[in-house]
Amino acid sequence: MVQILLSLSIFFTSAAQAAEKAGMPQLDPTTWFPQVFWLLITFGFLYLIVEKIVFPRLSDSIEQRNDHVSDNIDEANSIKDQAEKKYQEYLSLISNSKKEAQDLINANKQSLQSNFDNKKKEIDKKLEEKMKEVSKEIDDFKKSAAGKIGSISTEVAKELVKTVSKIDTNNASASSIVEEVSKKYLKGLN
Amino acid sequence: MSQFEVYSIGPKIQIGSFDLSFTNSSLFMVLTVSVISLFFIAATQKKSLVPNKMQLIAEMAFEFVSKMISETAGKDARPYFPFILSLFLFVLVANLLGMLPYSFTVTSHIIVTFALAFFIFVGVTLVGFARHGISYLKLFVPSGVPIFLLPLIIVIEVISYLSRPVSLSVRLFANMMAGHTMLKVFGGFVVSLGILGGWLPLGFAVALTGLELLVAFIQAYVFAILTCIYLNDALNLHH
């Protein structure tokens, strides 16, 4: 408490002393002229240095950097464009070769198919011929078989009649009967 | 208030009735200009594509001011770029050098800030008249104001235009002086309260130092951007 009071009293006395002594050196007109004079000289010197040396140098180096950066950006853009072009080329190349491969596959398929068809036709033709031959053979055989069956039946009938009736029949009447019967039979068959 | 006192160092130079002696104020002006010149010349010695630390700082300052001008005053203000840049750097470095113990703050003197502000005021007015001729006076006649209000508005506009150098200079000077006075007062407390009670004001002094560094930058920025705004009025007559 005492400390605070002491400090407050010191504050007020020192403030009062400062105000008393103040007189504000800034308001002493005798110092004004040399200050303005030296201000003009020093500030003028500073302005000259800034204008002739600092400003051109700094604006130069900043401009150079900006140029460099924009150059690099331009270059990067052109390289990007090239890459894009190359990529498109690559894509078209891929799609072209795909198409070619597809065409090749299709063509091969077709030729194979036609080959296969031709072969099939040929074989079919041969088969048909063979079938015709075979069926003709069968027919011939049927016909000749019918004749043979006739003569065998005639013999069988003659023998049958001979053993049953003890009558020797001549060939002609027996065969005529057999013929009649077989005709009837074949008619029914057909 | 001893830190604001101006005393001559070196021989007394007198031309006619004018005292042009080299003072501590002059010394710090020379120091300010030397620091800026040496730093920027060294920083821009090698214009490398990938900047080193110094070049980076220089370019950051350049782009900062460049952005400030193009945002407030537009493209037409390009020719005044070196002036705004030197103004900003001069005020900034003078403020920062003043933060060093036992140094002198050039911008804590009303005559210095007023000289700068008055120069800007005269320059901007000349630029305005050179660009727009007599129609630059239209600046004082805002459009869309009822005729019976015009006399009042014109008087207000003229007064506000004329008070520009005063507000511009007093703002910077008062900020600098108040900050340094406050630091001085708290520093005095540290001494008078001694080892027992001095810690609190010491902490305040440290915090205030940080605040003053911020104020040093902000005031330089405000000084430069207000110059840009005045320049914008002169270049592009908006009213």
XYZ file of C-alpha atoms in Angstrom:
429
model
C 0.000 0.000 0.000
C 2.743 2.362 1.018
C 4.615 1.281 -2.075
C 1.633 2.117 -4.303
C 1.092 5.502 -2.653
C 4.759 6.255 -2.998
C 4.767 5.285 -6.631
C 1.654 7.408 -7.304
C 3.198 10.426 -5.668
C 6.377 9.904 -7.658
C 4.299 9.596 -10.828
C 2.494 12.880 -10.255
C 5.579 14.787 -9.241
C 7.594 13.489 -12.153
C 4.721 14.206 -14.558
C 4.436 17.720 -13.197
C 8.176 18.177 -13.450
C 8.085 16.907 -17.026
C 5.287 19.314 -17.920
C 7.119 22.174 -16.271
C 10.359 21.400 -17.926
C 8.529 20.411 -21.085
C 8.653 23.584 -23.011
C 8.472 21.116 -25.874
C 11.818 21.376 -27.717
C 9.768 20.806 -30.862
C 8.271 24.277 -30.532
C 11.594 26.077 -30.370
C 11.721 27.978 -33.673
C 15.482 28.378 -33.677
C 15.889 24.668 -34.410
C 13.395 24.707 -37.298
C 15.488 26.155 -40.031
C 18.489 23.802 -39.771
C 16.139 20.819 -39.514
C 14.259 21.738 -42.667
C 17.514 22.498 -44.437
C 19.062 19.151 -43.564
C 15.804 17.369 -44.267
C 15.797 18.814 -47.782
C 19.386 17.736 -48.352
C 19.069 14.232 -46.918
C 15.651 13.489 -48.356
C 16.668 14.871 -51.723
C 19.729 12.621 -51.663
C 17.565 9.634 -50.703
C 15.120 10.415 -53.497
C 17.944 10.574 -56.031
C 19.321 7.215 -54.887
C 15.909 5.580 -54.915
C 15.021 7.000 -58.304
C 18.357 6.416 -60.052
C 19.517 3.167 -58.496
C 17.062 1.341 -56.265
C 13.902 1.737 -58.327
C 15.320 0.672 -61.718
C 17.213 -2.237 -60.183
C 14.232 -3.560 -58.247
C 11.697 -3.114 -61.020
C 14.187 -4.749 -63.399
C 14.724 -7.789 -61.262
C 11.011 -8.196 -60.525
C 10.171 -7.803 -64.197
C 12.859 -10.312 -65.145
C 11.451 -12.785 -62.672
C 7.910 -12.255 -63.922
C 9.119 -12.691 -67.518
C 10.963 -15.839 -66.555
C 7.935 -17.239 -64.766
C 5.568 -16.413 -67.615
C 8.069 -17.883 -70.113
C 8.175 -21.063 -68.095
C 4.401 -21.176 -67.918
C 4.167 -20.699 -71.694
C 6.699 -23.454 -72.258
C 4.860 -25.766 -69.900
C 1.622 -25.051 -71.715
C 3.140 -25.787 -75.139
C 4.652 -29.021 -73.824
C 1.291 -29.948 -72.392
C -0.332 -29.295 -75.771
C 2.261 -31.503 -77.447
C 1.653 -34.249 -74.936
C -2.074 -33.960 -75.570
C -1.464 -34.260 -79.312
C 0.774 -37.274 -78.839
C -1.838 -38.871 -76.651
C -4.511 -38.321 -79.285
C -2.205 -39.814 -81.910
C -1.615 -42.796 -79.675
C -5.344 -43.219 -79.129
C -6.102 -43.095 -82.863
C -3.230 -45.516 -83.534
C -4.643 -47.946 -81.002
C -8.162 -47.711 -82.350
C -6.896 -48.119 -85.952
C -4.930 -51.220 -85.133
C -7.890 -52.600 -83.221
C -10.029 -52.065 -86.274
C -7.423 -53.716 -88.507
C -7.210 -56.694 -86.216
C -10.990 -56.979 -86.194
C -11.071 -56.811 -89.996
C -8.393 -59.488 -90.250
C -10.274 -61.740 -87.870
C -13.487 -61.204 -89.788
C -11.855 -61.920 -93.147
C -10.258 -65.113 -91.829
C -13.528 -66.194 -90.350
C -15.289 -65.655 -93.659
C -12.708 -67.536 -95.693
C -12.761 -70.353 -93.202
C -16.539 -70.423 -93.304
C -16.633 -70.497 -97.109
C -13.938 -73.165 -97.176
C -15.894 -75.175 -94.693
C -19.104 -74.662 -96.674
C -17.417 -75.771 -99.913
C -15.958 -78.853 -98.323
C -19.309 -79.640 -96.778
C -21.042 -79.271 -100.111
C -18.533 -81.526 -101.774
C -18.875 -84.155 -99.107
C -22.633 -83.842 -99.212
C -22.566 -84.312 -102.964
C -20.363 -87.370 -102.678
C -22.543 -88.750 -99.971
C -25.621 -88.201 -102.046
C -24.008 -89.981 -105.003
C -22.995 -92.825 -102.774
C -26.508 -92.959 -101.364
C -27.951 -93.015 -104.855
C -25.608 -95.822 -105.881
C -26.369 -97.772 -102.789
C -30.085 -97.299 -103.127
C -29.858 -98.319 -106.780
C -27.938 -101.388 -105.750
C -30.563 -102.129 -103.179
C -33.289 -101.637 -105.737
C -31.513 -103.922 -108.210
C -31.021 -106.421 -105.510
C -34.672 -106.124 -104.581
C -35.697 -106.687 -108.176
C -33.388 -109.623 -108.715
C -34.321 -110.927 -105.309
C -37.997 -110.803 -106.305
C -37.216 -112.919 -109.420
C -35.170 -115.394 -107.411
C -37.857 -115.599 -104.774
C -40.316 -116.365 -107.616
C -38.254 -119.274 -108.952
C -37.564 -120.612 -105.470
C -41.270 -120.397 -104.599
C -42.108 -122.201 -107.839
C -39.705 -125.013 -106.961
C -41.037 -125.123 -103.403
C -44.639 -125.142 -104.638
C -43.910 -127.964 -107.158
C -42.235 -130.060 -104.544
C -45.110 -129.332 -102.134
C -47.725 -130.304 -104.625
C -45.734 -133.431 -105.617
C -45.373 -134.651 -102.079
C -48.949 -133.775 -101.118
C -50.746 -135.049 -104.250
C -48.146 -137.266 -105.692
C -48.759 -135.399 -108.907
C -45.893 -134.220 -110.973
C -46.805 -130.676 -111.912
C -45.079 -129.049 -114.724
C -43.030 -126.060 -114.153
C -45.165 -123.667 -116.176
C -48.407 -123.941 -114.217
C -46.584 -123.757 -110.899
C -44.645 -120.684 -111.867
C -47.780 -118.977 -113.152
C -49.474 -119.536 -109.814
C -46.438 -118.301 -107.919
C -46.275 -115.258 -110.123
C -49.889 -114.462 -109.461
C -49.477 -114.856 -105.727
C -46.300 -112.855 -105.615
C -47.834 -110.088 -107.705
C -50.709 -109.886 -105.281
C -48.270 -109.900 -102.415
C -46.062 -107.248 -103.931
C -49.136 -105.124 -104.673
C -50.078 -105.312 -101.047
C -46.533 -104.557 -100.114
C -46.429 -101.577 -102.317
C 11.799 15.744 -22.707
C 15.559 15.717 -23.134
C 15.290 13.040 -25.798
C 13.624 15.564 -28.094
C 16.237 18.254 -27.668
C 18.127 19.407 -30.712
C 21.701 20.486 -30.197
C 24.338 21.247 -32.718
C 27.278 18.947 -33.119
C 30.362 19.990 -34.937
C 31.133 23.484 -36.129
C 28.540 26.178 -36.323
C 27.568 26.888 -39.898
C 25.922 30.182 -40.549
C 24.927 31.558 -43.941
C 23.650 35.073 -43.684
C 21.271 35.116 -40.807
C 20.427 31.413 -41.282
C 21.808 28.853 -38.879
C 22.586 25.664 -40.814
C 24.582 23.902 -38.099
C 24.795 20.140 -38.195
C 22.682 18.906 -35.287
C 21.852 15.522 -33.764
C 18.647 15.698 -35.822
C 20.694 16.151 -38.989
C 22.915 13.278 -37.914
C 19.943 10.947 -37.644
C 18.561 12.111 -40.972
C 21.914 11.264 -42.517
C 21.910 7.923 -40.681
C 18.393 7.165 -41.888
C 19.275 7.915 -45.473
C 22.555 5.986 -45.212
C 20.844 2.904 -43.750
C 18.226 2.889 -46.504
C 20.709 3.581 -49.302
C 23.312 1.070 -48.163
C 20.760 -1.627 -47.522
C 18.937 -1.222 -50.816
C 22.063 -0.804 -52.887
C 23.613 -3.891 -51.288
C 20.363 -5.829 -51.593
C 19.977 -5.096 -55.290
C 23.645 -5.636 -56.161
C 23.046 -9.074 -57.580
C 19.787 -9.248 -59.439
C 19.348 -12.950 -58.958
C 16.338 -14.849 -60.175
C 15.940 -16.516 -56.807
C 16.504 -13.679 -54.355
C 18.595 -13.951 -51.214
C 17.251 -12.649 -47.894
C 18.258 -9.027 -48.416
C 16.988 -8.891 -51.961
C 13.763 -10.499 -50.792
C 13.229 -7.820 -48.146
C 13.967 -5.077 -50.659
C 11.549 -6.593 -53.146
C 8.906 -7.041 -50.482
C 9.160 -3.359 -49.587
C 9.014 -2.487 -53.281
C 5.947 -4.628 -53.929
C 4.272 -3.421 -50.741
C 4.535 0.205 -51.826
C 3.735 -0.707 -55.418
C 0.525 -2.427 -54.346
C -0.382 0.456 -52.071
C -0.032 2.965 -54.908
C -1.874 0.946 -57.531
C -4.737 0.249 -55.144
C -5.243 3.827 -54.015
C -4.038 6.028 -56.841
C -4.191 3.796 -59.891
C -1.866 3.513 -62.875
C -1.380 7.240 -63.370
C 0.582 7.460 -60.130
C 3.443 5.340 -61.544
C 5.790 8.313 -62.110
C 5.488 9.226 -58.423
C 6.429 5.739 -57.287
C 10.075 6.557 -56.381
C 8.923 9.512 -54.320
C 6.316 7.490 -52.372
C 8.845 4.685 -51.884
C 11.494 7.043 -50.526
C 8.913 8.782 -48.362
C 7.704 5.515 -46.869
C 11.220 4.235 -46.292
C 12.426 7.523 -44.829
C 9.586 7.771 -42.311
C 9.747 4.063 -41.463
C 13.496 3.949 -40.897
C 13.506 7.273 -39.023
C 10.774 5.927 -36.722
C 12.600 2.631 -36.186
C 15.997 4.256 -35.575
C 14.289 6.390 -32.963
C 13.454 3.219 -31.055
C 17.119 2.664 -30.225
C 18.047 3.862 -26.746
C 19.826 7.248 -26.653
C 18.949 7.870 -30.269
C 17.012 10.758 -31.719
C 13.675 10.432 -33.539
C 13.683 12.704 -36.554
C 9.935 12.323 -37.032
C 9.141 13.369 -33.462
C 9.675 16.966 -34.506
C 6.661 18.776 -35.875
C 8.783 20.882 -38.174
C 10.194 17.835 -39.957
C 6.842 16.135 -40.462
C 5.267 19.440 -41.384
C 7.960 20.154 -43.951
C 7.339 16.761 -45.535
C 3.558 17.184 -45.405
C 3.718 20.721 -46.760
C 5.958 19.607 -49.604
C 3.457 16.841 -50.417
C 0.573 19.311 -50.182
C 2.179 21.793 -52.545
C 3.307 19.037 -54.901
C -0.120 17.409 -55.046
C -1.815 20.755 -55.633
C 0.623 21.549 -58.458
C 0.040 18.111 -60.001
C -3.711 18.674 -59.789
C -3.585 22.042 -61.510
C -1.088 20.848 -64.103
C -3.340 17.930 -64.990
C -6.795 19.479 -64.843
C -6.100 23.188 -65.128
C -8.595 25.453 -63.436
C -11.161 22.632 -63.326
C -9.151 21.134 -60.491
C -11.171 23.536 -58.345
C -14.137 21.218 -58.989
C -12.575 19.135 -56.231
C -14.256 21.537 -53.830
C -17.689 21.150 -55.443
C -19.063 17.684 -54.801
C -21.696 16.598 -57.275
C -25.274 15.994 -56.241
C -25.352 18.658 -53.537
C -28.388 21.007 -53.349
C -27.493 24.481 -54.556
C -28.431 26.242 -51.323
C -25.940 24.030 -49.475
C -23.120 24.647 -51.928
C -21.545 27.720 -50.255
C -21.328 25.857 -46.974
C -19.991 22.679 -48.576
C -17.381 24.564 -50.578
C -16.103 26.319 -47.470
C -15.914 22.988 -45.632
C -14.138 21.322 -48.530
C -11.594 24.138 -48.830
C -10.879 24.040 -45.118
C -10.492 20.273 -45.152
C -8.164 20.513 -48.148
C -6.046 23.172 -46.508
C -5.870 21.265 -43.242
C -4.414 18.218 -44.962
C -0.743 19.074 -44.327
C -1.546 19.895 -40.720
C -3.401 16.648 -40.017
C -0.828 14.626 -41.909
C 2.134 16.107 -40.024
C 0.533 16.296 -36.596
C -0.594 12.669 -36.770
C 2.936 11.390 -37.297
C 4.631 13.821 -34.927
C 2.109 13.296 -32.101
C 2.289 9.512 -32.378
C 6.049 9.527 -32.245
C 6.301 12.009 -29.421
C 3.584 10.388 -27.306
C 5.152 6.950 -27.656
C 8.591 8.137 -26.696
C 7.318 10.225 -23.825
C 5.422 7.258 -22.477
C 8.481 5.045 -22.727
C 10.466 7.708 -20.932
C 7.898 7.999 -18.139
C 7.804 4.258 -17.565
C 11.570 4.071 -17.764
C 11.707 6.774 -15.069
C 9.388 4.653 -12.893
C 11.699 1.691 -13.175
C 14.537 3.770 -11.818
C 12.579 5.517 -9.085
C 10.796 2.386 -7.810
C 14.024 0.453 -7.744
C 14.545 -3.263 -7.452
C 11.367 -3.801 -5.389
C 8.613 -2.115 -7.394
C 10.351 -1.481 -10.675
C 9.375 -4.717 -12.326
C 5.841 -3.698 -13.189
C 6.798 -0.521 -15.089
C 9.660 -2.466 -16.655
C 7.139 -4.973 -18.041
C 5.053 -2.079 -19.286
C 8.084 -0.528 -20.914
C 8.850 -3.789 -22.694
C 5.250 -4.108 -23.884
C 5.226 -0.475 -24.973
C 8.420 -1.012 -26.945
C 6.646 -3.712 -28.927
C 3.671 -1.435 -29.399
C 5.937 1.411 -30.505
C 7.572 -0.783 -33.129
C 4.097 -1.451 -34.494
C 3.203 2.245 -34.337
C 6.460 3.110 -36.138
C 5.432 0.892 -39.042
C 1.765 1.880 -39.049
C 2.518 5.603 -39.010
C 4.933 5.252 -41.932
C 2.267 3.289 -43.772
C -0.453 5.853 -42.961
C 1.792 8.706 -44.052
C 2.514 7.023 -47.372
C -1.038 5.880 -48.045
C -2.511 9.301 -47.279
C -0.017 10.779 -49.724
C -1.284 8.253 -52.287
C -4.903 9.239 -51.558
C -4.133 12.939 -51.988
C -2.291 12.110 -55.182
C -5.299 10.131 -56.360
C -7.534 13.178 -55.809
C -5.161 15.243 -57.907
C -4.771 12.666 -60.693
C -8.308 11.372 -60.998
C -10.797 14.122 -60.262
C -13.620 12.044 -58.806
C -16.161 14.564 -57.647
